[in-house]
Amino acid sequence: MASPITPPRGMRDFLPAEKARREHALGVIRRSFAAHGFDEIETPVAEDIERLHSGLGGDNEKLSFSILKRGLDGDDLAGAIESGDLLSLSDLGLRFDLTVPLARFYATHRAELPPVFRSIQIAPVWRAERPQKGRYRQFVQCDIDIIGEASQLAEVELITATAAALEALGLNDCTIRINDRRILNGLLEYCGFDETRWPQVLISIDKLDKIGAEGVVAELAEGGADAAAVLGGILADLEPHLAEGGVALTVEAITGILPQGMDTDAVAGLESLAHALDTLPPGVGLRFDPTLVRGMGYYTGTIFEIAHPGSGSSVGGGGRYDGMIGRFLGTDVPAAGFSIGFERVVDLIEVPEDAAQDSVVLVYDPAVPLDRLAAIKSELIARGSRVRLDRRAKNLKGVLDRAAASGFRSFAFVNPDTADASELELKPLG
């Protein structure tokens, strides 16, 4: 018996109806982002391996797919295994996100770009994840970024444009949770964690929704039980607020749930941001969540994440990453970005019926001359319809069911005596 022929694990095929659904959603997102003044760019799927492993991608660097150098032989492989340096076998890798490629893109083309550059990138990325529901090894990200704007205008524009895209997709009841890496760092300092451990501590806190406060404390206790215990007490106090999705973005509410001594500029900045965003669509709310981490190691300031009751995981996120581009240019450039998790969002939306183009299946008799069949099809296409030809079969129901599943709305029979499109009798499908 032949083995099943399937895509690689964590990667998927899309049948026509699902592909059409995805393209509809991508079109809505693209149009919404473009309306807010962002310009679309494209970068290669592969980047230099050193760039992908430069410490900018956090834990995702461990999930990157490497591309072997050409011309390797057995001695190369044996030497790399003996030295433990398997990365020396690769010179390129598949991108694991769109932000690192954007930073490289900006460094390459800075002289050709405006002082404040607003970009759209919508493209697949690859991570060597353990495949499970909602997690794939190839998936699409929808990113917008603003480079060169140091003020909160960048965050305001990013959040406003993303909220507009969510509204256009018909996603209501979204909550954008907001935090600031400076507040997180202050929290870790207050607990007594050594600064060299902060990245690892943040990785543990980022697992809070999966392993709970006790799990976080247990994971951190080995490297400093006292500091972990202090953090555990803070997390326990925060638990009622986290169950409600966070607190209001006001200085009073934020300072009311945090220890004394947090970065006052960061706290005031969050309140200022909330004031600037008071015109968001009614289906999008803002909340402060002091445990929000965002796993990427490159975030330096404000961070945000989208939650939706229909999804068990975040459906988007981003933040400010002022230090990344300086790694390539040698001079710091302010930057911030927001990414919609397309694979999770597309499962939550309903495609409106009027989003489909007028479409018709011509069920033709084999005796119809080819030139007449082609002329009738061309006439309908010229009117703006999508047209498919299907040979009439004994199982007519099967033909029509497949057409309906592919998104066609109507059908018509083409008989040997059908002269032109005006003689077709269109009937609804479904």
Short mmCIF file of C-alpha atoms in Angstrom, two decimals, residues 19 170 420:
data_model
loop_
_atom_site.label_atom_id
_atom_site.label_comp_id
_atom_site.label_asym_id
_atom_site.label_seq_id
_atom_site.Cartn_x
_atom_site.Cartn_y
_atom_site.Cartn_z
CA LYS A 19 -7.20 30.11 -0.74
CA GLY A 170 -15.23 42.21 11.11
CA ASP A 420 -24.46 33.74 -27.47
#
